[in-house]
Coordinates of C-alpha atoms in Angstrom, one line a residue:
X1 CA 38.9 -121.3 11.8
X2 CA 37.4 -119.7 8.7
X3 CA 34.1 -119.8 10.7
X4 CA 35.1 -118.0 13.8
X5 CA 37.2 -115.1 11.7
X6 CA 34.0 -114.2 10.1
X7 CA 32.0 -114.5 13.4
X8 CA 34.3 -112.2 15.2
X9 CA 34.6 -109.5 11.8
X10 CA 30.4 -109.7 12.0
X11 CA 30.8 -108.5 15.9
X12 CA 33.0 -106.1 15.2
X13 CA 31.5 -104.5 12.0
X14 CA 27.9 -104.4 14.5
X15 CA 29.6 -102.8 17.3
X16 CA 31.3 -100.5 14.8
X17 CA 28.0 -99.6 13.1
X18 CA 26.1 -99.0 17.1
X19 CA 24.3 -95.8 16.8
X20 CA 22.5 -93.4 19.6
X21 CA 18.6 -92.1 18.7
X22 CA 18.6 -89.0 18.8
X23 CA 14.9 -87.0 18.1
X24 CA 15.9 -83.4 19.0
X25 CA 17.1 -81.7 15.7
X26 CA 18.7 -79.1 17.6
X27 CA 20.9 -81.5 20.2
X28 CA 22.2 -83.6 17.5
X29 CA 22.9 -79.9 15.5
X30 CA 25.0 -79.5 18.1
X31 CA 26.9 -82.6 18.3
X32 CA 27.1 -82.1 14.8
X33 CA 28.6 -78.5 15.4
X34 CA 30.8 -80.0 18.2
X35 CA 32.3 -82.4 15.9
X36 CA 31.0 -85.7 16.9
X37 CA 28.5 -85.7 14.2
X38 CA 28.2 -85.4 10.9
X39 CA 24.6 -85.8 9.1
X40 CA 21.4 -84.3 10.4
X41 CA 19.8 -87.9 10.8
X42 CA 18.4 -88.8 14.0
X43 CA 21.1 -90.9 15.5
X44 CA 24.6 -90.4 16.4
X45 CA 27.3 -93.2 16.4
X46 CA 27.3 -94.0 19.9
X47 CA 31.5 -94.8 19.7
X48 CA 31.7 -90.6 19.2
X49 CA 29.8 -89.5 22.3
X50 CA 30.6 -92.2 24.7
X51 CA 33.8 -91.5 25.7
X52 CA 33.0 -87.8 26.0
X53 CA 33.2 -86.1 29.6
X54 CA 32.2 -82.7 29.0
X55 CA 29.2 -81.8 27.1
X56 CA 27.8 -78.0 26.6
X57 CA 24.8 -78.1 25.4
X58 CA 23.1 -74.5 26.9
X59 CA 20.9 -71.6 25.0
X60 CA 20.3 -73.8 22.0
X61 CA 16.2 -74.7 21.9
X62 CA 16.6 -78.2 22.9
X63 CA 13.2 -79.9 24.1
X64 CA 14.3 -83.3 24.2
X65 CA 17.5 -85.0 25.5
X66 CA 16.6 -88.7 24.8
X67 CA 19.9 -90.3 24.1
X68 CA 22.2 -88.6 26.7
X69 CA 21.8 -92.2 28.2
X70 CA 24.4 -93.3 26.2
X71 CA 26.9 -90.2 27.0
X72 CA 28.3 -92.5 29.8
X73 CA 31.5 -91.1 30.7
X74 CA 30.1 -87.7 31.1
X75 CA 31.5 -85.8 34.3
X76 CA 30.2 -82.5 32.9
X77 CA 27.2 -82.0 31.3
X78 CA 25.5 -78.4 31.0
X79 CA 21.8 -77.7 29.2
X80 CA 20.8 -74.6 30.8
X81 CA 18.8 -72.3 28.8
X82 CA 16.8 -74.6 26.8
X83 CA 13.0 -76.2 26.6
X84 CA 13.9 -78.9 28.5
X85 CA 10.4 -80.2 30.8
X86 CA 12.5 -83.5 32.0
X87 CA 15.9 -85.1 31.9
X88 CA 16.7 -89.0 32.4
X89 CA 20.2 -89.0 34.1
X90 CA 20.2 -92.6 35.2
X91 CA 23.0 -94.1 33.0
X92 CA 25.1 -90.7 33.8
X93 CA 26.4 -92.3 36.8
X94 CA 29.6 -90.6 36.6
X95 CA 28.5 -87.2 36.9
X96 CA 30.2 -84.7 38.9
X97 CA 28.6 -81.4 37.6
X98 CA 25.2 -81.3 36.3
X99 CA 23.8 -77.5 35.0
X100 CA 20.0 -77.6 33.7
X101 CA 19.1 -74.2 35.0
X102 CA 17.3 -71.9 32.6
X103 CA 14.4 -74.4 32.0
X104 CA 10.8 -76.3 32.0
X105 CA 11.5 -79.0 34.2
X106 CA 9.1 -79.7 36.6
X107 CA 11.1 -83.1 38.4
X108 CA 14.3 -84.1 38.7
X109 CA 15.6 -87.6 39.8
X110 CA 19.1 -87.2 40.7
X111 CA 19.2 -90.5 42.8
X112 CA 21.8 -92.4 40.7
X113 CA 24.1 -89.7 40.4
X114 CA 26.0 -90.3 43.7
X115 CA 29.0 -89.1 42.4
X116 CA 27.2 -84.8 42.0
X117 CA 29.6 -82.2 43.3
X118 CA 27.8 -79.3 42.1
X119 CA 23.9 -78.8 40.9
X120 CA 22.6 -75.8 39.3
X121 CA 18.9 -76.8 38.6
X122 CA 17.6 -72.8 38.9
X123 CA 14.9 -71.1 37.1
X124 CA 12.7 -74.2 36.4
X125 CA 9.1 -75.6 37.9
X126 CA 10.7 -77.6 40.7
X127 CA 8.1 -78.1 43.2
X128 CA 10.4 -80.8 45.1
X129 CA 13.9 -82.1 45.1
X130 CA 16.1 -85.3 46.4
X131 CA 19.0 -84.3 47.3
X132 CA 19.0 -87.5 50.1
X133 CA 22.0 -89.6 47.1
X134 CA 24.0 -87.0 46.9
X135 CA 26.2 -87.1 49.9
X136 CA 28.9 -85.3 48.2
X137 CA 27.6 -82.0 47.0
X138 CA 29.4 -78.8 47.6
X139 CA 27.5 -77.0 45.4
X140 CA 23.5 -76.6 45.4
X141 CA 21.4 -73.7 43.2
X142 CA 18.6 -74.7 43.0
X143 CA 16.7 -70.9 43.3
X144 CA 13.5 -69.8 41.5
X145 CA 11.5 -72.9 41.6
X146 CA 8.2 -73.7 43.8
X147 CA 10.1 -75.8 46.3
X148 CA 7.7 -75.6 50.0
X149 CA 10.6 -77.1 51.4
X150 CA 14.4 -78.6 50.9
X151 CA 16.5 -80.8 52.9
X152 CA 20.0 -80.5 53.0
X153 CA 21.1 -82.2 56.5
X154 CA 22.8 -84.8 54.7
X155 CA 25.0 -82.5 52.8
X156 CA 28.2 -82.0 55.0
X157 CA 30.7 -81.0 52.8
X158 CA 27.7 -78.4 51.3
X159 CA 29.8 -74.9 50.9
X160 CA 27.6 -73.1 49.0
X161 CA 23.6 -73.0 49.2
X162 CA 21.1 -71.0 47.0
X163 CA 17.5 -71.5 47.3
X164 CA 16.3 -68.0 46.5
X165 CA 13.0 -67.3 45.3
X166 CA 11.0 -70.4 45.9
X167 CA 8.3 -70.7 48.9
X168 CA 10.2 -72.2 51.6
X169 CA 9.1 -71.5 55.5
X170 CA 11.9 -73.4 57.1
X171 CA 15.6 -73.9 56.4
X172 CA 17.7 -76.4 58.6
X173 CA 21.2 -75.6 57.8
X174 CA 22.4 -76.3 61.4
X175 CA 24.6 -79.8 60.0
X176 CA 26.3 -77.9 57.0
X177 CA 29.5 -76.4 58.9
X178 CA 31.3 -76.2 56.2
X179 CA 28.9 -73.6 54.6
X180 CA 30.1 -71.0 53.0
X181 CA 27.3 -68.9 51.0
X182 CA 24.2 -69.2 51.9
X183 CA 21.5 -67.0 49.4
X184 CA 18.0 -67.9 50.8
X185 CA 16.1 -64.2 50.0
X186 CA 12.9 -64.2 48.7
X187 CA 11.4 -67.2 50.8
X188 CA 8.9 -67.0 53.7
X189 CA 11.5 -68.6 56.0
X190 CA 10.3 -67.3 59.7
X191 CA 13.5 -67.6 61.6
X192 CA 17.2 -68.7 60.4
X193 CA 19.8 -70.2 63.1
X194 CA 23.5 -69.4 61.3
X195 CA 24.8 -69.4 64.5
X196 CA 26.8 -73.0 63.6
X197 CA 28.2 -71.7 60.3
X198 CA 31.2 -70.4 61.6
X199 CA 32.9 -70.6 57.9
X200 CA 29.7 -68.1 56.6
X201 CA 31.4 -65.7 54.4
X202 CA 28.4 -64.6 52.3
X203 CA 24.5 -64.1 53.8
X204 CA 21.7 -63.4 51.7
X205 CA 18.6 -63.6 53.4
X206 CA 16.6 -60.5 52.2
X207 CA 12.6 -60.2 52.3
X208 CA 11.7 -63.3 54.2
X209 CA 9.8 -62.5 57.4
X210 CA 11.9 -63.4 60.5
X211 CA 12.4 -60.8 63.1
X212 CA 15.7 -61.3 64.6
X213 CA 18.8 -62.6 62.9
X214 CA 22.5 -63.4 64.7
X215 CA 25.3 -63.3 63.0
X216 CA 27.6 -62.5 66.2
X217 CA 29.4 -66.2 65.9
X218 CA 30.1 -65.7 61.8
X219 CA 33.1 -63.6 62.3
X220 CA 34.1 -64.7 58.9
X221 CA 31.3 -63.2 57.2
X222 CA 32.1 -60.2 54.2
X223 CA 28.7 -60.3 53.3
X224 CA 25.4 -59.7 54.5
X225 CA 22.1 -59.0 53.0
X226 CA 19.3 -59.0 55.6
X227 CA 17.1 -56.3 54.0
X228 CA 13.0 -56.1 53.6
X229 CA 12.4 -58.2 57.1
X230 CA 11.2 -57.4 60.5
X231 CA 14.6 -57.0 62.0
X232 CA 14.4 -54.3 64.9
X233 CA 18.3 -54.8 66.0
X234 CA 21.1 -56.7 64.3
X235 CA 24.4 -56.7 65.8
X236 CA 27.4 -56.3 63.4
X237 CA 30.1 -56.1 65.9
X238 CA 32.1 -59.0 65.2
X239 CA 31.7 -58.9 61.9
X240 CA 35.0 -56.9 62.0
X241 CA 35.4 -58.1 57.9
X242 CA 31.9 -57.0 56.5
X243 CA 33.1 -55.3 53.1
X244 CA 29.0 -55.4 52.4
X245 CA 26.2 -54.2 54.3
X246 CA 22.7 -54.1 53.6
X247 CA 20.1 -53.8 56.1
X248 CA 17.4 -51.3 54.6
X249 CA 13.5 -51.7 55.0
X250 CA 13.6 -52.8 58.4
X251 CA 12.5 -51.6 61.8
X252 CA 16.0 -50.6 63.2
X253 CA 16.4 -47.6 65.5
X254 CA 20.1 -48.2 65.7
X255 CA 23.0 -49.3 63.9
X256 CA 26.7 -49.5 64.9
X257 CA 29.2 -49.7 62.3
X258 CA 31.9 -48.4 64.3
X259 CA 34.1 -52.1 64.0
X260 CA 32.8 -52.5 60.4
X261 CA 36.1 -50.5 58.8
X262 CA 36.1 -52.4 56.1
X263 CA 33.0 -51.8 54.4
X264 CA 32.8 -50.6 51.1
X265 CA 28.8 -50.6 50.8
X266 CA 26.5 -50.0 53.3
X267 CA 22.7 -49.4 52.8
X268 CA 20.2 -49.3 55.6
X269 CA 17.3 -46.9 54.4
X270 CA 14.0 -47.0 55.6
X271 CA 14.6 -47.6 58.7
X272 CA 13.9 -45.7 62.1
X273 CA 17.7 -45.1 62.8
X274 CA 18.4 -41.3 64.9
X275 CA 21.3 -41.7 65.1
X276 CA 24.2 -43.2 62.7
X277 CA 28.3 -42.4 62.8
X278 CA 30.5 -43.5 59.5
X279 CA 33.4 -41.6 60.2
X280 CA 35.2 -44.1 60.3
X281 CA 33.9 -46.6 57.7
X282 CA 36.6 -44.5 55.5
X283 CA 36.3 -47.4 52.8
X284 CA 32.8 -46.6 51.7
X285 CA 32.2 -46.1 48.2
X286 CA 27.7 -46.6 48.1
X287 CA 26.0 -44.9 51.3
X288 CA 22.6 -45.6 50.9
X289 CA 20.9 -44.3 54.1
X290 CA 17.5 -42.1 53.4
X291 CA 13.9 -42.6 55.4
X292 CA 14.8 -42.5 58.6
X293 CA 15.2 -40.2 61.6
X294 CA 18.5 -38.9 62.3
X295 CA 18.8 -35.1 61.2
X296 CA 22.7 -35.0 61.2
X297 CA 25.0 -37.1 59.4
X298 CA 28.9 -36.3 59.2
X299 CA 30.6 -37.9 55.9
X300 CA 33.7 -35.4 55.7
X301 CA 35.9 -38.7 56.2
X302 CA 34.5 -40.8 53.6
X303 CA 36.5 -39.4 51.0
X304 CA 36.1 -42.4 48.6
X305 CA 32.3 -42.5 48.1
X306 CA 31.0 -42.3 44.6
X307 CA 27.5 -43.0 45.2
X308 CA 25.5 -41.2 47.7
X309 CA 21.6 -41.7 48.1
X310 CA 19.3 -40.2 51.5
X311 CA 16.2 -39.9 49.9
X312 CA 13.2 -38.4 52.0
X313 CA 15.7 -37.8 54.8
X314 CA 15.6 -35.7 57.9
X315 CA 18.6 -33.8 57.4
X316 CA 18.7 -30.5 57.6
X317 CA 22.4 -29.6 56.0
X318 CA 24.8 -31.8 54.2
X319 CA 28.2 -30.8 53.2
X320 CA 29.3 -33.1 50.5
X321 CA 32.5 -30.7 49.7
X322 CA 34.7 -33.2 50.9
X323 CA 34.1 -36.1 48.7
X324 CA 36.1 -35.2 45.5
X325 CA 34.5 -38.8 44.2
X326 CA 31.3 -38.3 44.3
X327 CA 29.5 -39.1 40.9
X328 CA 26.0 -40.3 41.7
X329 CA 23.9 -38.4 43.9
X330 CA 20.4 -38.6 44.9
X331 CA 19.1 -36.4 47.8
X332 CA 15.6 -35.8 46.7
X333 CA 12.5 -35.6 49.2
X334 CA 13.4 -33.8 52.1
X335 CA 11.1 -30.9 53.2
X336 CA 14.1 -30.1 56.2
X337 CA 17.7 -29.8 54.0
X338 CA 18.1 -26.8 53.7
X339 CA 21.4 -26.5 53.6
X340 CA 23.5 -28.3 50.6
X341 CA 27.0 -28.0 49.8
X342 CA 28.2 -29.7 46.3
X343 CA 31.3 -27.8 45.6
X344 CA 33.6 -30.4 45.8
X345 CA 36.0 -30.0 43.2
X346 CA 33.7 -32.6 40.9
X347 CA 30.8 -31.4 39.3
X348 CA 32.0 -32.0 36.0
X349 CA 31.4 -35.4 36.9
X350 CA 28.7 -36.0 38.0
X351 CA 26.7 -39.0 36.3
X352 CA 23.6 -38.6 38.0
X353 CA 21.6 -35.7 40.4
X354 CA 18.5 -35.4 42.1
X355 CA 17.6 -32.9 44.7
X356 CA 14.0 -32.2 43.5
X357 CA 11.1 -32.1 46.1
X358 CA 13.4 -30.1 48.9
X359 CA 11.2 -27.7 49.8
X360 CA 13.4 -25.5 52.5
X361 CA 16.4 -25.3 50.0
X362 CA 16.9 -22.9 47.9
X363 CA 20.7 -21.9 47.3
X364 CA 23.3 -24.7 46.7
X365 CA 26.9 -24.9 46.7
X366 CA 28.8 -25.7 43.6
X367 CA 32.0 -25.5 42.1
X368 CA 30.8 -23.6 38.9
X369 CA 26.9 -21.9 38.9
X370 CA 26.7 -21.1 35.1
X371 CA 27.9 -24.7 34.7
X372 CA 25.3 -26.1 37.0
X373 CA 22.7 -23.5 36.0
X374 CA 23.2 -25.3 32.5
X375 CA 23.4 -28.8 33.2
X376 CA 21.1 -29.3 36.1
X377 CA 17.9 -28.1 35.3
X378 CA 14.1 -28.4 35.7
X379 CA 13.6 -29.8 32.7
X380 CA 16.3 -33.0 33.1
X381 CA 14.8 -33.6 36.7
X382 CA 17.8 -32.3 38.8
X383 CA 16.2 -29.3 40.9
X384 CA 12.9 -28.3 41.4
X385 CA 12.0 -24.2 40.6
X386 CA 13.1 -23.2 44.1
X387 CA 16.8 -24.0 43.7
X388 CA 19.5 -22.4 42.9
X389 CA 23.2 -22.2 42.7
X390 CA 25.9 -20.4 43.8
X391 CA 29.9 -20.6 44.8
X392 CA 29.1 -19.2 48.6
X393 CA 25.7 -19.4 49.5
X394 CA 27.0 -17.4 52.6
X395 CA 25.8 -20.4 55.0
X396 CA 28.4 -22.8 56.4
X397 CA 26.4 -26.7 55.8
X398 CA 29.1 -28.0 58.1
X399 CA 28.2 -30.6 60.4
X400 CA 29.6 -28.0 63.8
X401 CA 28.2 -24.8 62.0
X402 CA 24.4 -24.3 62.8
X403 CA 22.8 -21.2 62.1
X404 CA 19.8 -18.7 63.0
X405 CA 19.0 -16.1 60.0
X406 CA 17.5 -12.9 61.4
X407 CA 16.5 -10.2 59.6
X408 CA 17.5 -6.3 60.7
X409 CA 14.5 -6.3 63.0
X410 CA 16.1 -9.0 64.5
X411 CA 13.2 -11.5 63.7
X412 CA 14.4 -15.1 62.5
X413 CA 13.3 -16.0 59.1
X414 CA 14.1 -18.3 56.0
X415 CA 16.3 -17.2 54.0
X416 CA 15.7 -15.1 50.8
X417 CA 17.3 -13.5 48.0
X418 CA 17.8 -9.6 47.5
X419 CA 16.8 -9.0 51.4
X420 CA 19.6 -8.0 54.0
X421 CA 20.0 -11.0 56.5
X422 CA 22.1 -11.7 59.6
X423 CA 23.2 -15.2 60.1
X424 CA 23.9 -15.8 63.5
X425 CA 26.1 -19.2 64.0
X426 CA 26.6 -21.8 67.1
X427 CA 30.3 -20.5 68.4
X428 CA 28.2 -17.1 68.8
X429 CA 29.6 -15.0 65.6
X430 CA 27.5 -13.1 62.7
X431 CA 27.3 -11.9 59.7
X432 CA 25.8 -9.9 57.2
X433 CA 24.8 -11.3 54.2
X434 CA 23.1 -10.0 50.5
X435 CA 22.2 -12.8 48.1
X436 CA 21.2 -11.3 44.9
X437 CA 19.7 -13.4 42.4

């Protein structure tokens, strides 16, 4: 009896005294400054960290994470932002959220982790990944590696994809249906068949290579990033909830936004649009839209833009007058504007100006002159030495109101200052007008 007392208090006092190796100063410094540790000795007692389910480990210089082996009950473990070059995760079978993003690592075996939900293993030296065990993730990131190529066809409840920036040609995402964001920019993938996500809210495939892209079955979709391709049409019509929009360096020659009412962001510049109509996208608050070919563009009824850009347009007038919201404006490069109408109630707020480089203008509408005369100079890089500014500029930039300017010989001619001119508008009026500057 005496005998198997002391037997089972030896057994005990072992188990008791069972401790974890743990090489990596700075990982057991943090289990020391999470508590579960208390001398900086190489070795933890394993009873403290093997109950644990959530671990944080991130940002901390860690190069080594022998001894994780013995966190068994973790469900949540995150080391992102550390030295890492390779993790062992095969005791960490109850793993439901695994975050090494942020690191060296230049393999992962994931294969005994069939319980993974989500997987952020971004920003590493990934050149492949199984993902064939891990039937039930809904989360993959898994961007800016060197993956060739990624197979997630056995993923079916997969809701969220991102595979940015790595070297893929091909993406098969045709058995996900229940897909939800897809972010796959920065690839070389040729073509992309979404027509099967029908739950796509979120598209993100810019500068790949593929020349044609249908999103007319992913009616769900709010947004959709397509830009730097070879798209030369993309139909937007049924994606009547498209709050986002960006379609820029493209071959497009048109684009109709007319069922797109939602949108609150819509870039498509450098493209080879004529013709474009927003009147109606009345949510817009960033219209990005210069390098392309229209020479007209009507935003009177986007009264809730604050940033404005049409860089190296073709326009020859823009009335801005009626977007009291405006704050960020850039309208530089344009050797045809030369009309420009800023006096919308504002100026005071403005955060940002540039309409440098416009060679045919040379008076522009503002609420106050001496204040813009002050604040938006040559020297700050807001005008260029051929511009300057006025209350009436005594030339209508309305989108109805075009304009000949003769002089009293009856000659058409720029405009000038000092010189007697007759402006001779569309509905067939005149008028006589004597800028003096």
């Amino acid at each position: 009896m005496k005998f198997q007392f002391l037997f089972c208090l030896l057994i005990g006092t072992i188990c008791h005294s069972q401790t974890t190796y743990i090489p990596d100063p700075n990982f057991e410094q943090k289990l020391i400054d999470l508590g579960h540790d208390n001398v900086l000795n190489g070795s933890v007692p394993t009873t403290n960290i093997s109950g644990l389910t959530d671990l944080y480990l991130g940002f901390y210089g860690i190069t080594d994470l022998t001894g994780i082996q013995d966190f068994t009950s973790l469900t949540k473990l995150r080391c992102g932002g550390n030295d890492l070059t390779s993790v062992n995760l095969s005791q960490n079978t109850a793993l439901i959220e695994f975050d090494c993003g942020y690191n060296e690592i230049t393999s992962l075996n994931i294969s005994q982790n069939t319980n993974l939900e989500i997987l952020h293993c971004d920003d590493n030296n990934l050149t492949g990944l199984d993902i064939s065990n891990n039937p039930n993730l809904t989360l993959l990131n898994c961007g800016r590696n060197q993956l060739t190529s990624i197979n997630v066809t056995t993923l079916p409840d997969l809701e969220y994809l991102w595979c940015y920036g790595n070297q893929l040609t091909s993406l098969d995402i045709t058995q996900n249906l229940a897909l939800k964001g897809l972010a796959c920019g920065n690839n070389s993938i040729s073509s992309l068949n979404v027509s099967l996500n029908l739950n796509l809210e979120d598209l993100t495939c810019y500068n790949n290579g593929f020349s044609s892209l249908d999103v007319t079955n992913n009616v769900a979709l709010i947004k959709l990033l397509c830009s730097s391709n070879s798209l030369s049409y993309l139909d937007v019509s049924q994606n009547t909830l498209l709050t986002h929009l960006g379609c820029g360096f493209n071959a497009l020659s048109d684009l109709d936004v007319s069922q797109n009412l939602d949108l609150v962001q819509l870039d498509f510049e450098v493209n080879q649009i004529a013709d474009v109509d927003v009147s109606l996208n009345t949510e817009l608050v960033d219209l990005s839209c210069g390098y392309n070919e229209f020479t007209e563009l009507d935003v009177s009824q986007n009264t809730s833009l604050t940033q404005f850009s049409c860089v190296s347009s073709r326009l020859t007038r823009l009335d801005l007058s009626n977007n009291d919201s405006l704050i960020w404006i850039d309208c530089h490069g344009s050797n045809t504007l030369s009309c420009l109408s800023l006096k919308n109630g504002n100026n005071n707020n403005f955060i940002h100006l540039n309409i440098t480089h416009n060679n045919s203008l040379q008076c522009v509408e503002v609420d106050d002159a001496n204040y813009s005369s002050s604040n938006w100079t040559i020297a700050n890089g807001t005008i260029t030495s051929n511009i300057s500014f006025s209350t009436n500029c005594f030339s209508s930039c309305a989108a109805n109101s075009q304009y000949t300017i003769l002089n009293l010989m009856g000659q058409e001619v720029g405009f000038s200052y000092n010189t007697p001119l007759i402006f001779v508008y569309e509905d067939g009026t005149s008028q006589l007008v004597f800028v003096v500057n």
